[in-house]
Amino acid sequence: MRIASPSKLRRRPRVRSTLGARAVWPILLVLGCFFELEPLAELPGVGGVGGAAGSFSGAAGDGGLGGGGKAGAGGTSGGPECGPDQKLCQGGELAGQCRSNTAVEFGCGDSLCRPCNVPANTIVGCNVDSRSCEVQRCAPGFADCDGDVINDVGEIAGNGCEYSFGTIQVAATTIDVPFASITLEDGGERGDWGAIPAYALKAPCQDCLDSSLPEATAPNSIPVPRDLDAYFRVAWDRDFFYVLGEAFDNSLFENGQSVQDGRCQTGAPCEDGFTVFLDGRNDRQTQPSFRSDDIRVFLAASGKTFRPEQAPLGTGEVTSLGVPIGGAELCYRVEAKFDWQFIAATQGAQPVDAIFPPENGQQYGFDFSVNDWDPVVSSPDVFERQSQLFWLSPGTNYNHNTSGFGAMKLVGAP
Ligand SMILES: [Ca+2]
Ligand SMILES: [Ca+2]
Ligand SMILES: [Ca+2]
Ligand SMILES: [Ca+2]
């Protein structure tokens, strides 16, 4: 089970130090005193309480909750007794009043009871150890790709979760593929995807094994979004089927060839990236085993591609680009196109009934997944395959049996 605590995150562009608060808190409990979180006064940018250091409320040994002693720097002696998980506000509009020290609207443990700053598209809560404000995650569908808030504890400042994964849609078993004018000639920009909806990759594949991959260390769990949060889009035109995958991944790994495993020699299957599944002839209920029209292709964050256990990809069959997003190595995008003749397993543009050439209403088997390789906790330089999340769970033996794939339907062509 992976919980991406801040200490696990490899890149922490702007972690603000609250070590003072973290270290002092348990000591205070041992002493049986209740200090009004004066350690916060040491934080840069938190002004106005500098004179409060060393003051406290409540007498030692009284459970730490009394208000009978000095109430703090504000001199609010004789203030009310505050209950458990409360603090006596030391200044501002709430001076002398008790407020929760686990409430964002009162700044968690902030002795002045000022609300936590909540940057755009962030979910802010109270750190259970330090009682400081902390960014706990991004709002659904957003990511902190420039890494300026995702690890913030204490003072929270930045542009928030500035990156939108787009308009998120949900599809039960069949996804509509809109006709669109997409190009890879723009270097992986996504402006050409316009308002095409995105779909979340949130489904684990229970007890699934893919013999072309090292076994996932957390195969049946869904990582928290600050560990992995990924989405995809699809589109088509007369020549190609297009996919766009985008992910927030707290630790980007693009060097799969460094993994000591024979299945990783090409790199692509053993790197952060996506896997596209296609049943080109849409015949998976009668022909569930992988044949030439059944496509499983890794699209690595680096742009590398690989088709396991079948003929290597030919020139032009799949073209893929991998680009970083946001400059903090926390997000990446893969844009790729699949030749329709490759999908339909036809040559010389020979028509295939209801499959090729592509037309509105035609259906194909389809699924999409994201692969996450992150550092081993005990060995930060060693990466392991931790999880794979799907649009739809394709079922056990998905590398041998295509019958669990979902479907996609072409729409929107003029
Ligand atoms: Ca940001
Ligand atoms: Ca991750
Ligand atoms: Ca098939
Ligand atoms: Ca990763």
Short mmCIF file of C-alpha atoms and ligand atoms in Angstrom, two decimals:
data_model
loop_
_atom_site.label_atom_id
_atom_site.label_comp_id
_atom_site.label_asym_id
_atom_site.label_seq_id
_atom_site.Cartn_x
_atom_site.Cartn_y
_atom_site.Cartn_z
CA MET A 1 0.00 0.00 0.00
CA ARG A 2 1.49 3.26 -1.05
CA ILE A 3 0.72 6.45 0.70
CA ALA A 4 2.72 9.28 -0.78
CA SER A 5 3.86 11.09 2.28
CA PRO A 6 5.89 14.20 1.60
CA SER A 7 9.03 12.37 2.65
CA LYS A 8 8.47 9.86 -0.13
CA LEU A 9 8.36 12.47 -2.82
CA ARG A 10 11.60 12.60 -4.66
CA ARG A 11 11.28 16.15 -5.86
CA ARG A 12 10.16 18.73 -3.40
CA PRO A 13 10.66 22.05 -5.10
CA ARG A 14 9.32 24.19 -2.33
CA VAL A 15 9.01 22.30 0.89
CA ARG A 16 8.77 24.82 3.64
CA SER A 17 10.39 23.83 6.87
CA THR A 18 8.15 23.03 9.77
CA LEU A 19 10.69 20.78 11.39
CA GLY A 20 10.62 23.03 14.42
CA ALA A 21 6.93 22.50 14.90
CA ARG A 22 7.14 18.78 14.16
CA ALA A 23 9.98 18.24 16.57
CA VAL A 24 8.60 20.31 19.41
CA TRP A 25 5.02 19.05 19.42
CA PRO A 26 5.66 15.61 20.92
CA ILE A 27 7.99 17.12 23.50
CA LEU A 28 5.24 19.45 24.62
CA LEU A 29 2.92 16.52 25.10
CA VAL A 30 5.51 14.75 27.20
CA LEU A 31 5.89 17.78 29.40
CA GLY A 32 2.17 17.97 29.90
CA CYS A 33 2.12 21.62 28.90
CA PHE A 34 -0.01 23.22 26.29
CA PHE A 35 1.87 25.74 24.27
CA GLU A 36 -0.04 27.88 21.85
CA LEU A 37 1.96 26.60 18.91
CA GLU A 38 4.56 29.27 19.25
CA PRO A 39 6.85 27.24 16.94
CA LEU A 40 4.76 28.68 14.13
CA ALA A 41 6.14 32.06 15.09
CA GLU A 42 9.50 30.86 13.78
CA LEU A 43 8.16 30.31 10.31
CA PRO A 44 9.22 32.83 7.74
CA GLY A 45 6.39 34.97 6.60
CA VAL A 46 4.22 34.46 9.66
CA GLY A 47 4.38 37.84 11.28
CA GLY A 48 2.95 39.40 14.30
CA VAL A 49 3.47 36.74 16.91
CA GLY A 50 7.16 37.03 17.43
CA GLY A 51 6.81 38.20 20.96
CA ALA A 52 4.80 35.20 21.97
CA ALA A 53 7.64 32.72 22.06
CA GLY A 54 7.77 30.87 25.30
CA SER A 55 4.35 31.86 26.49
CA PHE A 56 1.77 29.24 27.18
CA SER A 57 -1.77 28.76 28.32
CA GLY A 58 -2.85 26.50 31.10
CA ALA A 59 -0.88 25.33 34.07
CA ALA A 60 1.50 22.46 33.77
CA GLY A 61 -0.08 19.20 34.78
CA ASP A 62 -3.68 20.26 34.37
CA GLY A 63 -4.15 18.38 31.18
CA GLY A 64 -2.93 21.22 29.09
CA LEU A 65 -6.33 22.62 28.36
CA GLY A 66 -6.96 25.12 31.08
CA GLY A 67 -7.23 28.81 30.68
CA GLY A 68 -6.39 29.76 34.19
CA GLY A 69 -2.79 30.74 33.63
CA LYS A 70 -1.24 33.14 31.27
CA ALA A 71 -3.11 32.79 28.05
CA GLY A 72 -0.27 33.91 25.84
CA ALA A 73 1.28 36.93 24.33
CA GLY A 74 -1.99 38.72 23.99
CA GLY A 75 -2.38 38.81 27.73
CA THR A 76 -5.80 37.23 27.60
CA SER A 77 -5.45 35.86 31.08
CA GLY A 78 -8.60 34.58 32.58
CA GLY A 79 -9.91 33.51 29.17
CA PRO A 80 -12.21 30.59 28.66
CA GLU A 81 -11.12 27.03 29.12
CA CYS A 82 -10.76 25.45 25.72
CA GLY A 83 -11.75 21.88 25.03
CA PRO A 84 -9.73 19.10 23.50
CA ASP A 85 -8.46 19.91 20.01
CA GLN A 86 -9.05 23.58 20.69
CA LYS A 87 -6.79 26.56 21.14
CA LEU A 88 -7.25 29.98 22.65
CA CYS A 89 -6.92 32.52 19.87
CA GLN A 90 -4.15 34.94 20.70
CA GLY A 91 -5.09 37.87 18.53
CA GLY A 92 -7.21 39.21 15.74
CA GLU A 93 -10.98 39.18 15.67
CA LEU A 94 -11.15 35.94 17.63
CA ALA A 95 -8.76 36.95 20.40
CA GLY A 96 -9.65 35.30 23.67
CA GLN A 97 -11.99 32.79 22.05
CA CYS A 98 -11.56 29.06 21.71
CA ARG A 99 -11.46 27.58 18.28
CA SER A 100 -10.69 24.17 16.82
CA ASN A 101 -7.04 23.51 16.08
CA THR A 102 -8.00 21.02 13.41
CA ALA A 103 -10.07 23.39 11.28
CA VAL A 104 -8.73 25.01 8.12
CA GLU A 105 -10.98 28.02 8.61
CA PHE A 106 -9.16 28.77 11.87
CA GLY A 107 -5.69 28.02 10.51
CA CYS A 108 -5.34 24.59 12.14
CA GLY A 109 -2.90 25.26 14.98
CA ASP A 110 -2.28 28.91 14.13
CA SER A 111 -2.32 30.79 17.40
CA LEU A 112 -3.94 33.81 15.74
CA CYS A 113 -6.71 31.64 14.29
CA ARG A 114 -6.19 33.01 10.81
CA PRO A 115 -7.61 30.75 8.08
CA CYS A 116 -5.21 28.65 6.03
CA ASN A 117 -4.44 29.97 2.60
CA VAL A 118 -6.14 27.76 0.02
CA PRO A 119 -4.61 28.27 -3.43
CA ALA A 120 -6.58 27.57 -6.56
CA ASN A 121 -7.81 24.00 -7.04
CA THR A 122 -6.21 22.66 -3.88
CA ILE A 123 -7.63 20.69 -0.97
CA VAL A 124 -6.05 22.01 2.23
CA GLY A 125 -6.23 20.28 5.60
CA CYS A 126 -4.42 20.17 8.93
CA ASN A 127 -1.29 18.11 9.38
CA VAL A 128 -2.00 15.62 12.14
CA ASP A 129 1.50 15.89 13.59
CA SER A 130 2.35 19.57 13.40
CA ARG A 131 -1.20 20.97 13.33
CA SER A 132 -0.03 23.13 10.46
CA CYS A 133 -2.00 23.91 7.34
CA GLU A 134 -1.01 21.58 4.53
CA VAL A 135 -1.93 20.97 0.90
CA GLN A 136 -3.29 17.44 0.94
CA ARG A 137 -4.23 17.04 -2.71
CA CYS A 138 -5.43 18.83 -5.79
CA ALA A 139 -9.08 19.18 -6.67
CA PRO A 140 -10.21 16.32 -8.95
CA GLY A 141 -9.01 16.86 -12.49
CA PHE A 142 -6.22 19.27 -11.56
CA ALA A 143 -2.51 18.85 -10.88
CA ASP A 144 0.34 20.87 -9.43
CA CYS A 145 2.62 20.26 -12.39
CA ASP A 146 4.99 23.09 -11.44
CA GLY A 147 5.24 21.68 -7.94
CA ASP A 148 4.81 24.94 -6.05
CA VAL A 149 2.22 23.81 -3.50
CA ILE A 150 1.76 20.05 -3.45
CA ASN A 151 4.18 19.52 -0.56
CA ASP A 152 3.48 22.71 1.31
CA VAL A 153 3.08 22.46 5.06
CA GLY A 154 2.79 25.56 7.18
CA GLU A 155 2.90 28.61 5.01
CA ILE A 156 1.03 27.82 1.80
CA ALA A 157 1.65 30.01 -1.19
CA GLY A 158 1.73 29.47 -4.92
CA ASN A 159 -0.44 29.17 -7.98
CA GLY A 160 -2.08 26.02 -6.62
CA CYS A 161 -2.93 23.09 -8.83
CA GLU A 162 -2.63 25.10 -11.99
CA TYR A 163 -2.90 22.34 -14.57
CA SER A 164 -6.31 21.10 -15.73
CA PHE A 165 -6.61 17.63 -17.20
CA GLY A 166 -9.64 18.90 -19.08
CA THR A 167 -13.32 18.11 -19.00
CA ILE A 168 -13.60 14.77 -17.24
CA GLN A 169 -16.24 12.37 -18.48
CA VAL A 170 -17.30 8.94 -17.34
CA ALA A 171 -18.08 6.10 -19.72
CA ALA A 172 -19.40 2.75 -18.52
CA THR A 173 -18.16 0.35 -21.14
CA THR A 174 -18.06 2.19 -24.47
CA ILE A 175 -16.27 5.42 -25.19
CA ASP A 176 -17.15 7.76 -28.05
CA VAL A 177 -14.21 8.72 -30.23
CA PRO A 178 -14.75 12.17 -31.72
CA PHE A 179 -13.61 13.03 -35.23
CA ALA A 180 -10.97 15.75 -34.93
CA SER A 181 -8.02 17.39 -36.61
CA ILE A 182 -5.06 16.27 -34.50
CA THR A 183 -1.39 16.65 -35.30
CA LEU A 184 1.81 15.41 -33.72
CA GLU A 185 3.73 17.99 -35.70
CA ASP A 186 3.19 20.53 -32.93
CA GLY A 187 5.66 18.81 -30.64
CA GLY A 188 3.11 17.31 -28.31
CA GLU A 189 1.09 20.47 -27.60
CA ARG A 190 -2.52 19.72 -26.80
CA GLY A 191 -4.30 22.79 -28.16
CA ASP A 192 -5.54 20.70 -31.10
CA TRP A 193 -7.42 18.48 -28.63
CA GLY A 194 -9.64 21.43 -27.75
CA ALA A 195 -12.67 20.42 -25.75
CA ILE A 196 -12.37 16.69 -26.38
CA PRO A 197 -13.27 15.10 -23.03
CA ALA A 198 -10.83 13.23 -20.83
CA TYR A 199 -11.40 9.97 -18.95
CA ALA A 200 -9.82 9.01 -15.66
CA LEU A 201 -7.54 6.02 -15.15
CA LYS A 202 -8.76 4.81 -11.76
CA ALA A 203 -9.51 1.10 -12.11
CA PRO A 204 -7.08 -1.44 -10.67
CA CYS A 205 -6.98 -4.85 -12.28
CA GLN A 206 -7.46 -7.23 -9.38
CA ASP A 207 -4.72 -9.84 -9.26
CA CYS A 208 -3.79 -9.19 -12.86
CA LEU A 209 -0.43 -10.32 -14.13
CA ASP A 210 1.20 -9.29 -17.36
CA SER A 211 4.04 -11.65 -18.17
CA SER A 212 5.75 -8.92 -20.18
CA LEU A 213 6.11 -6.84 -17.01
CA PRO A 214 7.65 -7.30 -13.59
CA GLU A 215 4.86 -7.87 -11.09
CA ALA A 216 3.42 -4.72 -9.56
CA THR A 217 4.21 -4.32 -5.88
CA ALA A 218 0.78 -2.79 -5.16
CA PRO A 219 -1.34 -4.49 -7.82
CA ASN A 220 -4.77 -4.21 -6.28
CA SER A 221 -4.74 -0.72 -4.83
CA ILE A 222 -5.36 2.73 -6.24
CA PRO A 223 -2.53 5.17 -5.50
CA VAL A 224 -3.46 8.48 -3.92
CA PRO A 225 -3.60 11.32 -6.48
CA ARG A 226 -0.42 12.91 -5.16
CA ASP A 227 1.33 9.69 -6.13
CA LEU A 228 -0.40 9.08 -9.46
CA ASP A 229 -3.29 10.84 -11.20
CA ALA A 230 -3.79 10.14 -14.88
CA TYR A 231 -6.28 10.74 -17.69
CA PHE A 232 -6.59 10.06 -21.40
CA ARG A 233 -8.42 11.28 -24.47
CA VAL A 234 -9.11 9.73 -27.87
CA ALA A 235 -9.83 11.07 -31.37
CA TRP A 236 -9.82 9.90 -34.97
CA ASP A 237 -9.59 10.94 -38.57
CA ARG A 238 -9.52 8.99 -41.84
CA ASP A 239 -5.88 8.00 -41.42
CA PHE A 240 -5.22 7.55 -37.72
CA PHE A 241 -6.61 6.82 -34.29
CA TYR A 242 -5.13 9.29 -31.77
CA VAL A 243 -4.59 9.09 -28.02
CA LEU A 244 -3.51 11.67 -25.51
CA GLY A 245 -2.39 10.50 -22.06
CA GLU A 246 -1.54 12.91 -19.26
CA ALA A 247 -0.33 12.12 -15.75
CA PHE A 248 0.79 13.64 -12.52
CA ASP A 249 3.41 11.25 -11.15
CA ASN A 250 5.38 12.26 -8.08
CA SER A 251 8.47 10.43 -9.29
CA LEU A 252 9.09 10.29 -13.01
CA PHE A 253 11.07 7.28 -14.26
CA GLU A 254 12.22 7.13 -17.88
CA ASN A 255 15.16 4.76 -17.74
CA GLY A 256 13.59 1.31 -17.82
CA GLN A 257 16.68 -0.28 -19.32
CA SER A 258 18.37 0.22 -15.95
CA VAL A 259 15.99 -2.28 -14.38
CA GLN A 260 17.69 -5.64 -13.90
CA ASP A 261 14.99 -7.70 -15.55
CA GLY A 262 15.05 -9.37 -18.94
CA ARG A 263 11.63 -7.94 -19.78
CA CYS A 264 12.96 -4.40 -19.50
CA GLN A 265 15.58 -4.50 -22.24
CA THR A 266 13.71 -2.10 -24.49
CA GLY A 267 12.95 0.23 -21.63
CA ALA A 268 9.41 1.12 -22.61
CA PRO A 269 7.49 -1.52 -20.61
CA CYS A 270 9.50 -0.68 -17.50
CA GLU A 271 9.05 3.08 -17.46
CA ASP A 272 6.34 5.47 -16.43
CA GLY A 273 3.90 5.70 -19.31
CA PHE A 274 0.72 4.37 -20.80
CA THR A 275 -0.48 1.17 -22.43
CA VAL A 276 -3.06 1.17 -25.21
CA PHE A 277 -5.16 -1.94 -25.85
CA LEU A 278 -7.04 -2.44 -29.11
CA ASP A 279 -9.08 -5.27 -30.53
CA GLY A 280 -9.01 -4.02 -34.10
CA ARG A 281 -11.46 -6.53 -35.53
CA ASN A 282 -13.81 -6.20 -32.56
CA ASP A 283 -14.05 -9.97 -32.34
CA ARG A 284 -12.80 -10.54 -28.81
CA GLN A 285 -15.85 -12.51 -27.69
CA THR A 286 -15.26 -15.16 -30.36
CA GLN A 287 -11.49 -14.74 -30.75
CA PRO A 288 -10.25 -13.72 -27.31
CA SER A 289 -6.62 -14.68 -27.78
CA PHE A 290 -4.17 -12.12 -29.10
CA ARG A 291 -3.96 -12.16 -32.89
CA SER A 292 -2.54 -9.70 -35.36
CA ASP A 293 -5.42 -7.24 -34.84
CA ASP A 294 -5.04 -7.32 -31.07
CA ILE A 295 -2.70 -4.60 -30.02
CA ARG A 296 -1.05 -3.94 -26.71
CA VAL A 297 1.46 -1.11 -27.00
CA PHE A 298 3.48 0.66 -24.34
CA LEU A 299 3.80 4.40 -24.84
CA ALA A 300 6.51 5.48 -22.43
CA ALA A 301 6.81 8.97 -21.00
CA SER A 302 10.09 9.22 -22.91
CA GLY A 303 8.28 8.66 -26.22
CA LYS A 304 9.54 5.08 -26.61
CA THR A 305 7.10 2.46 -27.87
CA PHE A 306 7.02 -1.30 -27.51
CA ARG A 307 4.66 -4.10 -28.44
CA PRO A 308 5.32 -7.18 -26.29
CA GLU A 309 5.03 -10.81 -27.31
CA GLN A 310 4.17 -10.02 -30.92
CA ALA A 311 5.90 -8.76 -34.04
CA PRO A 312 7.81 -5.53 -33.38
CA LEU A 313 6.09 -2.35 -34.45
CA GLY A 314 6.63 -1.51 -38.09
CA THR A 315 7.43 1.90 -39.45
CA GLY A 316 4.47 4.23 -39.19
CA GLU A 317 2.20 1.81 -37.37
CA VAL A 318 2.47 3.76 -34.12
CA THR A 319 4.02 7.20 -33.71
CA SER A 320 4.41 8.56 -30.19
CA LEU A 321 5.70 11.67 -28.47
CA GLY A 322 6.44 12.11 -24.79
CA VAL A 323 6.71 15.60 -23.35
CA PRO A 324 7.09 16.94 -19.82
CA ILE A 325 4.49 19.33 -18.42
CA GLY A 326 5.17 22.13 -15.99
CA GLY A 327 8.93 22.04 -15.64
CA ALA A 328 9.04 20.25 -12.29
CA GLU A 329 9.26 16.67 -13.63
CA LEU A 330 5.97 15.90 -11.94
CA CYS A 331 3.68 15.69 -14.98
CA TYR A 332 4.03 14.29 -18.46
CA ARG A 333 2.02 13.91 -21.61
CA VAL A 334 2.12 11.28 -24.31
CA GLU A 335 0.47 11.91 -27.67
CA ALA A 336 0.36 9.07 -30.19
CA LYS A 337 -1.31 7.98 -33.39
CA PHE A 338 -2.13 4.48 -34.66
CA ASP A 339 -2.49 3.73 -38.36
CA TRP A 340 -5.96 2.36 -39.10
CA GLN A 341 -4.53 -0.35 -41.37
CA PHE A 342 -2.45 -1.54 -38.44
CA ILE A 343 -5.50 -1.56 -36.16
CA ALA A 344 -7.61 -3.44 -38.67
CA ALA A 345 -4.76 -5.84 -39.52
CA THR A 346 -5.31 -5.27 -43.19
CA GLN A 347 -2.86 -4.51 -45.93
CA GLY A 348 -3.06 -2.53 -49.13
CA ALA A 349 -6.12 -0.71 -47.78
CA GLN A 350 -8.23 -3.84 -48.27
CA PRO A 351 -11.67 -3.17 -46.75
CA VAL A 352 -12.74 -5.15 -43.69
CA ASP A 353 -16.45 -5.29 -43.01
CA ALA A 354 -17.49 -2.85 -40.26
CA ILE A 355 -13.84 -2.23 -39.38
CA PHE A 356 -11.93 -0.63 -42.24
CA PRO A 357 -11.94 2.01 -43.58
CA PRO A 358 -13.02 3.83 -40.40
CA GLU A 359 -16.55 5.23 -40.43
CA ASN A 360 -18.99 6.73 -37.96
CA GLY A 361 -20.58 4.10 -35.76
CA GLN A 362 -17.89 1.46 -36.13
CA GLN A 363 -16.66 -0.12 -32.94
CA TYR A 364 -13.36 -1.56 -31.77
CA GLY A 365 -12.19 -3.16 -28.57
CA PHE A 366 -10.32 -0.66 -26.44
CA ASP A 367 -8.70 -0.06 -23.10
CA PHE A 368 -6.08 2.28 -21.71
CA SER A 369 -3.80 2.12 -18.71
CA VAL A 370 -1.10 4.06 -16.91
CA ASN A 371 1.98 2.43 -15.41
CA ASP A 372 3.75 3.83 -12.38
CA TRP A 373 7.35 3.07 -11.49
CA ASP A 374 8.51 4.77 -8.32
CA PRO A 375 11.54 4.45 -6.04
CA VAL A 376 11.76 1.66 -3.52
CA VAL A 377 11.25 3.35 -0.15
CA SER A 378 14.39 1.81 1.31
CA SER A 379 16.49 2.43 -1.83
CA PRO A 380 15.62 5.73 -3.47
CA ASP A 381 17.80 5.01 -6.50
CA VAL A 382 16.05 1.73 -7.29
CA PHE A 383 12.75 1.91 -9.14
CA GLU A 384 10.02 -0.71 -8.97
CA ARG A 385 6.77 -1.17 -10.84
CA GLN A 386 4.20 -0.24 -8.24
CA SER A 387 0.88 -0.05 -10.02
CA GLN A 388 -1.09 -0.07 -13.23
CA LEU A 389 -4.45 1.67 -13.44
CA PHE A 390 -6.98 1.24 -16.23
CA TRP A 391 -9.97 2.91 -17.77
CA LEU A 392 -11.80 -0.41 -17.37
CA SER A 393 -10.32 -3.37 -15.62
CA PRO A 394 -9.54 -5.79 -18.48
CA GLY A 395 -9.63 -8.85 -16.22
CA THR A 396 -7.02 -11.39 -15.26
CA ASN A 397 -4.80 -12.67 -18.04
CA TYR A 398 -5.39 -9.55 -20.06
CA ASN A 399 -2.15 -10.23 -21.84
CA HIS A 400 -3.58 -13.50 -23.16
CA ASN A 401 -7.28 -12.78 -23.27
CA THR A 402 -8.81 -9.67 -24.84
CA SER A 403 -12.44 -10.39 -23.90
CA GLY A 404 -12.34 -7.99 -20.94
CA PHE A 405 -11.50 -4.95 -23.03
CA GLY A 406 -14.04 -2.15 -23.25
CA ALA A 407 -15.17 -0.68 -26.54
CA MET A 408 -14.87 2.54 -28.49
CA LYS A 409 -17.20 3.90 -31.13
CA LEU A 410 -16.30 6.37 -33.88
CA VAL A 411 -18.51 9.46 -34.02
CA GLY A 412 -18.59 12.91 -35.48
CA ALA A 413 -17.18 12.57 -38.96
CA PRO A 414 -18.77 15.00 -41.44
CA CA B 1 1.29 24.92 -8.91
CA CA B 2 4.07 7.89 -8.58
CA CA B 3 -9.31 -9.26 -32.00
CA CA B 4 6.55 7.13 -11.39
#
